[in-house]
């Protein structure tokens, strides 16, 4: 026989805890709202056509951020060229060829996890020592792309693996039954079916690569470049490094901080756009999936 | 061919370790290991240079501990909310919010910390500067929340339904079920979430570089400027000439940092059985 009073107390305790859980979630949403509000409200008025298409002038106190936008675009593109083939082929090997408990697979998986945990600044040092110095690429788009590409490898491999695993086994069996060999099956059946998933993972890794600063600060980025990069051996300006530069270099914070706000808005809008595209693609592939 | 490409991650990991040691170990011609690890003075450009990394190691540990103080309760509670209390419609709203919080670049967090949080902390506590270990911990705590939340949510939803049903059948309330049946069953996953959060914070560079104040001294209080391992590497690599003891000493700092993250990784590996782990 449960006493009425005891039951009331137990539900009171439950309500208090559940209220705390609700509040935590609301607090997290509020923090995001606060960050977006402060930066967008102050930064949006800096943004106009000139800000997006002009080069910085007068020691970064006037003008726009066009070179930084171009630089970030090149770096992201370069990092995809590095990480996509490596990532897709690694994931194909892991899901389609290797048995999941072979020692090779275990070693690769452990390496992927370790690589994902390596701090971004350590990737920067690695890129500096190997690409900039030993291979002699200098501070350049090439060095930065290689560094960013290696850094995004774990995320790309994992998302491609998830996309491949989502393709039903019966697809592969049907293809094999028609006489296709393993590679044809992967190339003509499995990869096309998993394309939306691969694309989603790719877009998310693009968003991250665009915002990274530490890996490119020794390998690719400069505060100020007098011209747009002419080749992959030229250094570039980049959006995240531009924010850091505006906040730490120069002597006119009164003019530089508003520019940093504007740059932060561009970077945030880029990330939001990337997230929305990813969510849209995910939803679409779920709706139009034929299995 | 495919086999070789598949080993690229392992190859790069080994490459990173080799490079760190090749470029880091030469500094020990100028300083002994114990002087490096326990020396209290980090003056790499004075003559003779002093390479005592203790202030930086303590700085990293302080902001990591402080960051977890904010991130763990918030992340744990929000993770429980998402897994247990949230209606499906609400989840469709909350998940993108968490993802966006994870995807905001760290330099933007740093910028936000400098222009909004630091002045607020300074005025609130009437300090001479708002750029302190506390401010850094606050920002880093927010940054670690998304990874903690999503691991907690994954763990809680993977607890078998039968545990919950059995507990309900015994007359337990939802909270009692959570407290006595679900959370204990998910304890190793919760541990892993905390360790992953710690790894995220200790490796964070740009935000902590901009917000923590940057004084390489042994922290005596939570409300004074500190300098972490990551911030030191980032800020000093630009001025260190290649091949100098200073240059090598920064790679040694990276070895220390790498070992920290390796230990955290091994912990996670033991807390979550290999195949179930996701990389974010």
Coordinates of C-alpha atoms in Angstrom, one line a residue:
Chain A
X1 CA 0.0 0.0 0.0
X2 CA 1.6 3.3 -1.2
X3 CA 1.0 6.3 1.1
X4 CA -0.5 9.3 -0.7
X5 CA 2.0 11.7 0.9
X6 CA 5.0 9.6 -0.2
X7 CA 3.7 9.5 -3.8
X8 CA 3.2 13.3 -3.9
X9 CA 6.8 13.8 -2.7
X10 CA 8.2 11.4 -5.3
X11 CA 6.4 13.2 -8.0
X12 CA 7.6 16.6 -6.7
X13 CA 11.2 15.3 -6.9
X14 CA 10.5 14.2 -10.4
X15 CA 9.1 17.5 -11.4
X16 CA 12.0 19.4 -10.0
X17 CA 14.5 17.3 -11.9
X18 CA 12.5 17.4 -15.1
X19 CA 12.3 21.2 -14.8
X20 CA 16.1 21.3 -14.5
X21 CA 16.4 19.2 -17.7
X22 CA 14.0 21.5 -19.6
X23 CA 15.9 24.6 -18.3
X24 CA 19.3 23.2 -19.5
X25 CA 18.0 22.7 -23.0
X26 CA 16.4 26.1 -23.0
X27 CA 19.7 27.6 -21.7
X28 CA 21.6 26.0 -24.6
X29 CA 19.2 27.3 -27.1
X30 CA 19.4 30.8 -25.5
X31 CA 23.2 30.7 -25.6
X32 CA 23.1 30.0 -29.4
X33 CA 20.5 32.8 -29.8
X34 CA 22.7 35.2 -27.8
X35 CA 25.7 34.5 -29.9
X36 CA 23.8 34.9 -33.2
X37 CA 22.0 38.0 -31.9
X38 CA 25.1 39.9 -30.8
X39 CA 27.1 39.1 -33.8
X40 CA 24.4 39.5 -36.4
X41 CA 22.9 42.6 -34.9
X42 CA 26.2 44.5 -34.9
X43 CA 27.7 42.9 -38.0
X44 CA 24.9 43.0 -40.5
X45 CA 25.1 46.7 -41.0
X46 CA 28.8 46.4 -42.0
X47 CA 27.8 44.1 -44.8
X48 CA 27.1 45.6 -48.2
X49 CA 28.1 44.9 -51.8
X50 CA 31.4 46.7 -51.4
X51 CA 32.3 44.8 -48.2
X52 CA 31.9 41.5 -50.1
X53 CA 33.6 42.4 -53.3
X54 CA 36.4 44.9 -52.4
X55 CA 39.9 44.3 -51.2
X56 CA 41.1 45.6 -47.8
X57 CA 42.5 49.1 -47.9
X58 CA 44.6 51.3 -45.6
X59 CA 46.1 48.6 -43.5
X60 CA 42.9 46.7 -43.1
X61 CA 40.9 49.6 -41.7
X62 CA 38.7 50.0 -44.7
X63 CA 37.5 48.1 -47.7
X64 CA 36.2 44.6 -48.0
X65 CA 37.0 41.0 -47.5
X66 CA 36.9 39.6 -51.1
X67 CA 40.4 38.1 -51.0
X68 CA 39.5 36.2 -47.7
X69 CA 36.3 34.8 -49.3
X70 CA 38.2 33.7 -52.4
X71 CA 41.0 32.2 -50.2
X72 CA 38.6 30.2 -48.0
X73 CA 36.9 29.0 -51.2
X74 CA 40.2 27.7 -52.6
X75 CA 41.2 26.1 -49.3
X76 CA 37.9 24.3 -48.9
X77 CA 38.0 23.1 -52.6
X78 CA 41.6 21.9 -52.1
X79 CA 40.8 20.1 -48.9
X80 CA 37.9 18.2 -50.7
X81 CA 40.3 17.2 -53.5
X82 CA 42.5 15.6 -50.8
X83 CA 39.9 14.2 -48.4
X84 CA 37.2 12.9 -50.8
X85 CA 39.1 10.3 -52.8
X86 CA 41.0 9.1 -49.7
X87 CA 37.9 9.1 -47.6
X88 CA 35.6 7.3 -50.1
X89 CA 38.2 4.6 -50.9
X90 CA 39.0 4.0 -47.2
X91 CA 35.3 3.7 -46.4
X92 CA 34.7 1.3 -49.4
X93 CA 37.6 -0.9 -48.2
X94 CA 36.3 -0.8 -44.6
X95 CA 32.7 -1.6 -45.4
X96 CA 32.7 -3.6 -48.6
X97 CA 36.0 -5.6 -48.6
X98 CA 37.5 -6.1 -45.2
X99 CA 36.0 -8.4 -42.6
X100 CA 35.2 -6.2 -39.6
X101 CA 37.4 -8.0 -37.1
X102 CA 40.6 -8.4 -39.1
X103 CA 43.6 -6.8 -37.4
X104 CA 44.1 -4.4 -40.3
X105 CA 40.6 -3.0 -39.9
X106 CA 41.0 -2.7 -36.2
X107 CA 44.2 -0.8 -36.6
X108 CA 42.6 1.5 -39.2
X109 CA 39.6 2.2 -37.0
X110 CA 41.8 3.0 -34.0
X111 CA 43.9 5.3 -36.2
X112 CA 40.7 7.1 -37.4
X113 CA 39.6 7.6 -33.8
X114 CA 43.0 8.9 -32.8
X115 CA 43.2 11.2 -35.8
X116 CA 39.8 12.6 -35.0
X117 CA 41.1 13.5 -31.5
X118 CA 44.3 15.2 -32.5
X119 CA 44.0 18.9 -31.8
X120 CA 43.8 21.1 -34.9
X121 CA 46.9 23.1 -34.0
X122 CA 48.9 19.8 -34.1
X123 CA 47.8 19.3 -37.7
X124 CA 49.0 22.8 -38.3
X125 CA 52.5 21.9 -37.0
X126 CA 52.5 18.7 -39.0
X127 CA 51.6 20.7 -42.2
X128 CA 54.3 23.3 -41.4
X129 CA 57.0 20.7 -40.9
X130 CA 56.0 18.4 -43.8
X131 CA 54.4 20.5 -46.6
X132 CA 55.8 23.9 -45.9
X133 CA 59.4 22.9 -45.0
X134 CA 60.3 19.4 -46.0
X135 CA 58.4 19.2 -49.3
X136 CA 59.1 22.9 -49.9
X137 CA 55.5 24.0 -50.9
X138 CA 55.9 27.1 -48.7
X139 CA 53.0 28.9 -47.1
X140 CA 50.5 28.2 -49.8
X141 CA 47.1 27.1 -50.9
X142 CA 48.6 23.7 -51.5
X143 CA 50.1 23.2 -48.0
X144 CA 46.9 24.5 -46.4
X145 CA 44.6 22.3 -48.5
X146 CA 46.7 19.2 -47.7
X147 CA 46.7 20.0 -44.0
X148 CA 42.9 20.6 -43.9
X149 CA 42.2 17.6 -46.1
X150 CA 44.1 15.2 -43.7
X151 CA 42.3 16.8 -40.8
X152 CA 38.9 16.2 -42.3
X153 CA 39.7 12.6 -43.3
X154 CA 38.1 11.0 -40.1
X155 CA 34.8 12.8 -40.6
X156 CA 34.6 12.0 -44.3
X157 CA 35.5 8.3 -43.8
X158 CA 32.9 8.0 -41.1
X159 CA 30.1 9.7 -42.9
X160 CA 30.8 7.8 -46.2
X161 CA 30.8 4.5 -44.2
X162 CA 27.5 5.3 -42.7
X163 CA 26.1 6.1 -46.2
X164 CA 27.4 2.8 -47.6
X165 CA 26.1 0.8 -44.7
X166 CA 22.6 2.3 -45.2
X167 CA 22.4 0.5 -48.7
X168 CA 20.5 -2.7 -48.2
X169 CA 22.5 -6.0 -48.6
X170 CA 19.8 -7.2 -51.2
X171 CA 21.0 -4.5 -53.6
X172 CA 24.5 -6.0 -53.6
X173 CA 23.1 -9.6 -53.8
X174 CA 20.9 -8.6 -56.8
X175 CA 23.8 -7.1 -58.6
X176 CA 26.1 -10.1 -57.9
X177 CA 23.3 -12.5 -59.0
X178 CA 23.2 -10.7 -62.4
X179 CA 26.9 -11.6 -62.8
X180 CA 28.5 -8.3 -61.9
X181 CA 31.7 -8.5 -60.1
X182 CA 32.4 -6.9 -56.7
X183 CA 33.9 -3.7 -58.1
X184 CA 31.1 -3.2 -60.6
X185 CA 28.6 -3.8 -57.9
X186 CA 30.2 -1.1 -55.8
X187 CA 30.7 1.4 -58.6
X188 CA 27.3 1.0 -60.4
X189 CA 25.0 0.0 -57.5
X190 CA 26.2 0.8 -54.0
X191 CA 27.9 4.2 -54.7
X192 CA 25.0 5.7 -56.6
X193 CA 22.5 4.6 -54.0
X194 CA 24.6 6.1 -51.2
X195 CA 25.3 9.4 -53.0
X196 CA 23.0 11.6 -51.0
X197 CA 24.6 10.4 -47.7
X198 CA 28.1 10.9 -49.1
X199 CA 27.1 14.4 -50.2
X200 CA 25.7 15.3 -46.8
X201 CA 28.9 14.2 -45.1
X202 CA 30.9 16.1 -47.6
X203 CA 29.0 19.3 -47.0
X204 CA 29.4 19.0 -43.3
X205 CA 33.1 18.6 -43.6
X206 CA 33.2 21.7 -45.9
X207 CA 31.5 23.7 -43.2
X208 CA 34.1 22.7 -40.7
X209 CA 37.1 23.2 -43.0
X210 CA 35.9 26.7 -43.9
X211 CA 35.9 27.7 -40.2
X212 CA 39.2 26.2 -39.2
X213 CA 42.0 28.6 -38.3
X214 CA 44.8 26.8 -36.4
X215 CA 45.7 24.3 -39.2
X216 CA 46.1 27.1 -41.8
X217 CA 47.7 29.8 -39.7
X218 CA 51.2 28.3 -40.3
X219 CA 50.6 26.6 -43.6
X220 CA 48.4 28.8 -45.9
X221 CA 47.0 32.0 -44.5
X222 CA 48.5 35.5 -44.3
X223 CA 46.9 38.7 -42.8
X224 CA 47.2 40.6 -46.0
X225 CA 47.9 39.5 -49.5
X226 CA 48.4 42.2 -52.2
X227 CA 46.9 40.1 -54.9
X228 CA 44.6 37.1 -55.3
X229 CA 46.5 33.8 -55.4
X230 CA 47.7 33.2 -59.0
X231 CA 48.7 29.5 -58.4
X232 CA 48.5 26.9 -55.7
X233 CA 51.9 27.9 -54.4
X234 CA 50.7 31.4 -53.4
X235 CA 49.6 32.2 -49.8
X236 CA 46.0 33.3 -49.3
X237 CA 43.8 35.3 -47.0
X238 CA 41.1 33.3 -45.3
X239 CA 37.9 34.4 -43.4
X240 CA 38.6 32.9 -40.0
X241 CA 42.2 34.1 -40.0
X242 CA 41.0 37.5 -41.1
X243 CA 38.9 37.8 -38.0
X244 CA 41.8 36.8 -35.8
X245 CA 44.1 39.3 -37.6
X246 CA 41.6 42.1 -37.3
X247 CA 41.4 41.5 -33.5
X248 CA 45.1 41.1 -32.8
X249 CA 47.1 43.0 -35.5
X250 CA 47.0 46.7 -36.4
X251 CA 46.5 49.8 -34.4
X252 CA 43.0 50.9 -35.1
X253 CA 40.7 48.7 -33.2
X254 CA 37.9 51.3 -33.5
X255 CA 37.9 50.6 -37.3
X256 CA 38.9 47.0 -37.3
X257 CA 36.4 45.5 -34.8
X258 CA 33.4 46.5 -37.0
X259 CA 35.1 44.8 -39.9
X260 CA 35.7 41.7 -37.7
X261 CA 31.9 41.7 -36.9
X262 CA 31.1 41.8 -40.6
X263 CA 33.6 38.9 -41.4
X264 CA 32.1 36.9 -38.5
X265 CA 28.6 37.4 -39.9
X266 CA 29.8 36.1 -43.3
X267 CA 31.4 33.0 -41.7
X268 CA 28.3 32.3 -39.5
X269 CA 25.9 32.7 -42.5
X270 CA 28.2 30.3 -44.4
X271 CA 28.0 27.7 -41.6
X272 CA 24.2 28.1 -41.3
X273 CA 23.7 27.7 -45.0
X274 CA 25.9 24.6 -45.0
X275 CA 23.9 23.1 -42.1
X276 CA 20.6 23.8 -43.8
X277 CA 21.7 22.2 -47.1
X278 CA 22.8 19.1 -45.1
X279 CA 19.5 18.9 -43.3
X280 CA 17.6 19.4 -46.5
X281 CA 19.6 16.7 -48.3
X282 CA 19.1 14.3 -45.4
X283 CA 15.4 14.9 -45.4
X284 CA 15.1 14.6 -49.1
X285 CA 17.0 11.3 -49.4
X286 CA 14.8 9.9 -46.6
X287 CA 11.6 10.9 -48.4
X288 CA 12.7 9.8 -51.9
X289 CA 14.4 6.6 -50.8
X290 CA 13.2 3.6 -52.7
X291 CA 13.8 1.0 -50.0
Chain B
X1 CA 45.5 -0.2 -54.3
X2 CA 42.3 0.2 -52.4
X3 CA 44.1 -1.6 -49.5
X4 CA 46.9 1.0 -49.5
X5 CA 44.5 4.0 -49.6
X6 CA 42.6 2.5 -46.7
X7 CA 45.7 2.7 -44.6
X8 CA 46.1 6.5 -45.2
X9 CA 44.6 7.4 -41.8
X10 CA 47.1 5.1 -40.1
X11 CA 49.9 6.5 -42.3
X12 CA 49.1 10.1 -41.4
X13 CA 48.7 9.3 -37.7
X14 CA 52.2 7.7 -37.7
X15 CA 53.5 10.6 -39.8
X16 CA 52.2 13.1 -37.2
X17 CA 53.8 11.2 -34.3
X18 CA 57.1 10.8 -36.2
X19 CA 57.2 14.5 -37.1
X20 CA 56.4 15.7 -33.6
X21 CA 59.2 13.6 -32.1
X22 CA 61.8 14.4 -34.8
X23 CA 61.1 18.1 -34.5
X24 CA 60.4 18.1 -30.8
X25 CA 63.2 16.0 -29.3
X26 CA 66.1 18.3 -30.3
X27 CA 65.0 20.8 -27.7
X28 CA 66.2 18.4 -25.0
X29 CA 69.8 19.3 -26.0
X30 CA 69.1 22.6 -24.3
X31 CA 66.9 21.7 -21.5
X32 CA 66.4 18.5 -19.4
X33 CA 63.1 16.6 -19.5
X34 CA 62.4 17.4 -15.9
X35 CA 63.2 21.1 -16.4
X36 CA 60.9 21.1 -19.3
X37 CA 58.0 19.4 -17.6
X38 CA 58.4 21.0 -14.1
X39 CA 60.2 24.3 -14.9
X40 CA 58.1 27.3 -13.8
X41 CA 59.4 29.8 -16.3
X42 CA 58.5 29.9 -20.0
X43 CA 60.7 32.6 -21.5
X44 CA 61.7 31.1 -24.9
X45 CA 63.1 34.3 -26.3
X46 CA 65.2 35.6 -23.4
X47 CA 68.9 34.8 -23.3
X48 CA 69.5 32.2 -22.1
X49 CA 66.0 31.0 -23.0
X50 CA 64.0 29.2 -20.4
X51 CA 61.7 26.3 -21.4
X52 CA 59.6 25.5 -18.3
X53 CA 56.3 24.2 -19.6
X54 CA 54.6 23.8 -16.3
X55 CA 52.6 27.1 -16.4
X56 CA 51.3 26.1 -19.8
X57 CA 50.4 22.6 -18.8
X58 CA 48.6 23.9 -15.7
X59 CA 46.9 26.5 -17.8
X60 CA 45.6 23.8 -20.1
X61 CA 44.4 21.7 -17.2
X62 CA 42.8 24.6 -15.5
X63 CA 40.7 25.7 -18.5
X64 CA 39.8 22.1 -19.3
X65 CA 38.6 21.4 -15.7
X66 CA 36.8 24.7 -15.6
X67 CA 35.2 24.1 -19.0
X68 CA 34.0 20.7 -17.9
X69 CA 32.4 22.3 -14.8
X70 CA 30.1 24.2 -17.2
X71 CA 29.8 21.7 -20.0
X72 CA 29.1 18.4 -18.1
X73 CA 26.0 19.3 -16.1
X74 CA 24.5 21.3 -19.1
X75 CA 25.4 18.6 -21.6
X76 CA 24.2 15.7 -19.4
X77 CA 20.9 17.3 -18.5
X78 CA 20.2 18.4 -22.1
X79 CA 21.2 14.9 -23.3
X80 CA 18.7 13.4 -20.9
X81 CA 16.1 15.8 -22.0
X82 CA 16.6 14.9 -25.7
X83 CA 16.6 11.2 -25.0
X84 CA 13.8 10.9 -22.4
X85 CA 11.5 14.0 -22.3
X86 CA 11.6 15.7 -25.6
X87 CA 8.6 15.1 -27.9
X88 CA 9.6 14.1 -31.5
X89 CA 8.7 17.5 -32.9
X90 CA 10.8 19.3 -30.4
X91 CA 13.7 17.1 -31.3
X92 CA 13.6 18.2 -34.9
X93 CA 14.1 21.8 -33.6
X94 CA 16.7 21.0 -30.9
X95 CA 19.0 18.8 -33.0
X96 CA 19.8 21.5 -35.6
X97 CA 20.4 23.9 -32.7
X98 CA 23.0 21.6 -31.2
X99 CA 24.5 20.9 -34.6
X100 CA 24.8 24.6 -35.3
X101 CA 26.4 25.2 -31.9
X102 CA 29.0 22.5 -32.9
X103 CA 29.7 24.0 -36.3
X104 CA 30.3 27.6 -35.3
X105 CA 34.0 28.1 -35.9
X106 CA 36.2 28.4 -32.9
X107 CA 37.5 31.8 -34.0
X108 CA 33.9 33.1 -33.9
X109 CA 33.5 31.8 -30.3
X110 CA 36.8 33.6 -29.5
X111 CA 35.6 36.8 -31.1
X112 CA 32.3 36.6 -29.2
X113 CA 34.3 35.9 -26.0
X114 CA 36.4 39.0 -26.5
X115 CA 33.7 41.5 -27.5
X116 CA 30.8 40.3 -25.3
X117 CA 31.7 37.9 -22.5
X118 CA 35.1 39.4 -21.4
X119 CA 33.8 42.9 -20.8
X120 CA 30.8 41.4 -19.1
X121 CA 33.0 39.3 -16.8
X122 CA 35.3 42.2 -16.1
X123 CA 32.4 44.5 -15.0
X124 CA 30.6 41.8 -13.1
X125 CA 33.5 40.8 -11.0
X126 CA 35.3 44.2 -11.2
X127 CA 38.5 42.7 -12.5
X128 CA 41.2 44.6 -14.3
X129 CA 40.8 42.4 -17.4
X130 CA 38.0 40.1 -18.5
X131 CA 40.4 37.9 -20.3
X132 CA 40.8 35.2 -17.7
X133 CA 40.8 31.4 -17.2
X134 CA 37.2 31.7 -16.0
X135 CA 36.1 33.4 -19.2
X136 CA 38.0 30.9 -21.3
X137 CA 36.4 28.0 -19.4
X138 CA 32.9 29.5 -19.9
X139 CA 33.4 29.7 -23.7
X140 CA 35.1 26.3 -24.0
X141 CA 32.4 24.8 -21.9
X142 CA 29.8 26.0 -24.4
X143 CA 31.9 24.7 -27.2
X144 CA 32.1 21.2 -25.6
X145 CA 28.3 21.0 -24.9
X146 CA 27.3 19.6 -28.4
X147 CA 29.7 16.7 -28.4
X148 CA 28.7 15.8 -24.8
X149 CA 24.9 16.1 -25.6
X150 CA 25.0 13.9 -28.7
X151 CA 27.1 11.1 -27.0
X152 CA 24.8 11.1 -24.0
X153 CA 21.7 11.0 -26.1
X154 CA 23.1 8.1 -28.2
X155 CA 24.0 6.2 -25.0
X156 CA 20.6 6.7 -23.3
X157 CA 18.6 5.7 -26.4
X158 CA 20.7 2.5 -26.7
X159 CA 19.7 1.3 -23.2
X160 CA 17.3 -1.6 -23.8
X161 CA 13.6 -0.7 -23.5
X162 CA 13.0 -3.6 -21.2
X163 CA 15.0 -1.9 -18.4
X164 CA 12.5 0.9 -18.5
X165 CA 9.5 -1.3 -18.7
X166 CA 10.7 -3.5 -15.8
X167 CA 11.2 -0.4 -13.6
X168 CA 7.8 1.1 -14.5
X169 CA 6.2 -2.3 -13.7
X170 CA 7.7 -2.2 -10.2
X171 CA 5.9 1.1 -9.6
X172 CA 8.9 3.5 -10.1
X173 CA 8.2 7.0 -11.4
X174 CA 9.9 8.1 -14.6
X175 CA 12.5 10.0 -12.6
X176 CA 13.2 7.0 -10.4
X177 CA 13.5 4.8 -13.5
X178 CA 16.0 7.2 -15.0
X179 CA 18.0 7.6 -11.8
X180 CA 18.1 3.9 -10.8
X181 CA 17.9 1.9 -14.0
X182 CA 18.7 3.9 -17.1
X183 CA 21.6 6.2 -15.9
X184 CA 23.5 3.3 -14.2
X185 CA 23.1 1.2 -17.3
X186 CA 24.5 4.1 -19.4
X187 CA 27.3 5.0 -17.0
X188 CA 30.2 4.0 -19.2
X189 CA 28.7 6.0 -22.1
X190 CA 28.3 9.0 -19.9
X191 CA 31.9 8.7 -18.8
X192 CA 32.9 8.5 -22.5
X193 CA 30.9 11.7 -23.2
X194 CA 32.8 13.6 -20.5
X195 CA 36.2 12.3 -21.7
X196 CA 35.3 13.3 -25.3
X197 CA 34.3 16.8 -24.0
X198 CA 37.7 17.1 -22.2
X199 CA 39.5 16.1 -25.4
X200 CA 37.6 18.7 -27.3
X201 CA 38.4 21.5 -24.8
X202 CA 42.1 20.7 -24.2
X203 CA 42.8 20.7 -28.0
X204 CA 40.9 23.9 -28.6
X205 CA 43.1 26.6 -29.9
X206 CA 41.7 29.8 -31.4
X207 CA 39.0 30.6 -28.8
X208 CA 41.3 30.0 -25.9
X209 CA 44.1 32.0 -27.6
X210 CA 41.8 35.0 -27.9
X211 CA 40.0 34.8 -24.6
X212 CA 42.3 33.3 -21.9
X213 CA 44.5 36.4 -21.7
X214 CA 47.8 34.8 -22.6
X215 CA 50.0 35.2 -19.5
X216 CA 52.5 32.2 -19.2
X217 CA 52.6 32.1 -15.4
X218 CA 51.4 29.5 -13.0
X219 CA 47.8 30.3 -12.3
X220 CA 47.0 31.1 -8.7
X221 CA 43.3 31.9 -9.3
X222 CA 40.6 31.1 -11.7
X223 CA 40.1 34.8 -12.4
X224 CA 43.5 35.6 -13.8
X225 CA 44.9 35.4 -17.4
X226 CA 46.5 32.1 -18.3
X227 CA 48.1 30.6 -21.4
X228 CA 47.5 27.0 -22.6
X229 CA 49.7 24.6 -24.6
X230 CA 47.6 25.2 -27.7
X231 CA 47.6 29.0 -27.5
X232 CA 51.4 29.0 -26.9
X233 CA 52.0 27.0 -30.0
X234 CA 49.7 29.1 -32.1
X235 CA 51.0 32.5 -31.0
X236 CA 54.7 31.7 -30.9
X237 CA 55.1 29.6 -34.0
X238 CA 54.9 32.7 -36.1
X239 CA 57.9 34.3 -34.5
X240 CA 60.1 31.2 -33.9
X241 CA 62.8 30.8 -36.6
X242 CA 62.9 27.4 -38.1
X243 CA 65.4 25.1 -36.4
X244 CA 65.9 27.2 -33.4
X245 CA 65.5 25.7 -29.9
X246 CA 62.3 27.8 -29.6
X247 CA 60.9 26.1 -32.8
X248 CA 61.7 22.7 -31.4
X249 CA 60.3 23.5 -28.0
X250 CA 56.9 24.3 -29.6
X251 CA 56.9 20.8 -31.1
X252 CA 57.7 19.4 -27.7
X253 CA 54.7 21.2 -26.3
X254 CA 52.7 19.5 -29.1
X255 CA 54.0 16.1 -27.9
X256 CA 52.7 16.8 -24.4
X257 CA 49.4 17.9 -25.9
X258 CA 49.3 14.8 -28.2
X259 CA 50.0 12.5 -25.2
X260 CA 47.1 14.1 -23.3
X261 CA 44.7 13.5 -26.1
X262 CA 46.0 10.0 -26.6
X263 CA 45.3 9.1 -23.0
X264 CA 41.8 10.5 -23.3
X265 CA 41.3 8.6 -26.5
X266 CA 42.4 5.3 -24.9
X267 CA 39.9 6.0 -22.1
X268 CA 37.1 6.5 -24.6
X269 CA 38.1 3.4 -26.5
X270 CA 37.8 1.4 -23.3
X271 CA 34.5 3.0 -22.3
X272 CA 32.7 2.4 -25.6
X273 CA 33.3 -0.9 -27.4
X274 CA 35.1 -0.1 -30.8
X275 CA 32.4 -0.5 -33.4
X276 CA 29.8 1.6 -31.8
X277 CA 31.8 4.7 -31.7
X278 CA 31.0 7.6 -34.1
X279 CA 33.4 10.3 -35.2
X280 CA 32.0 13.8 -35.2

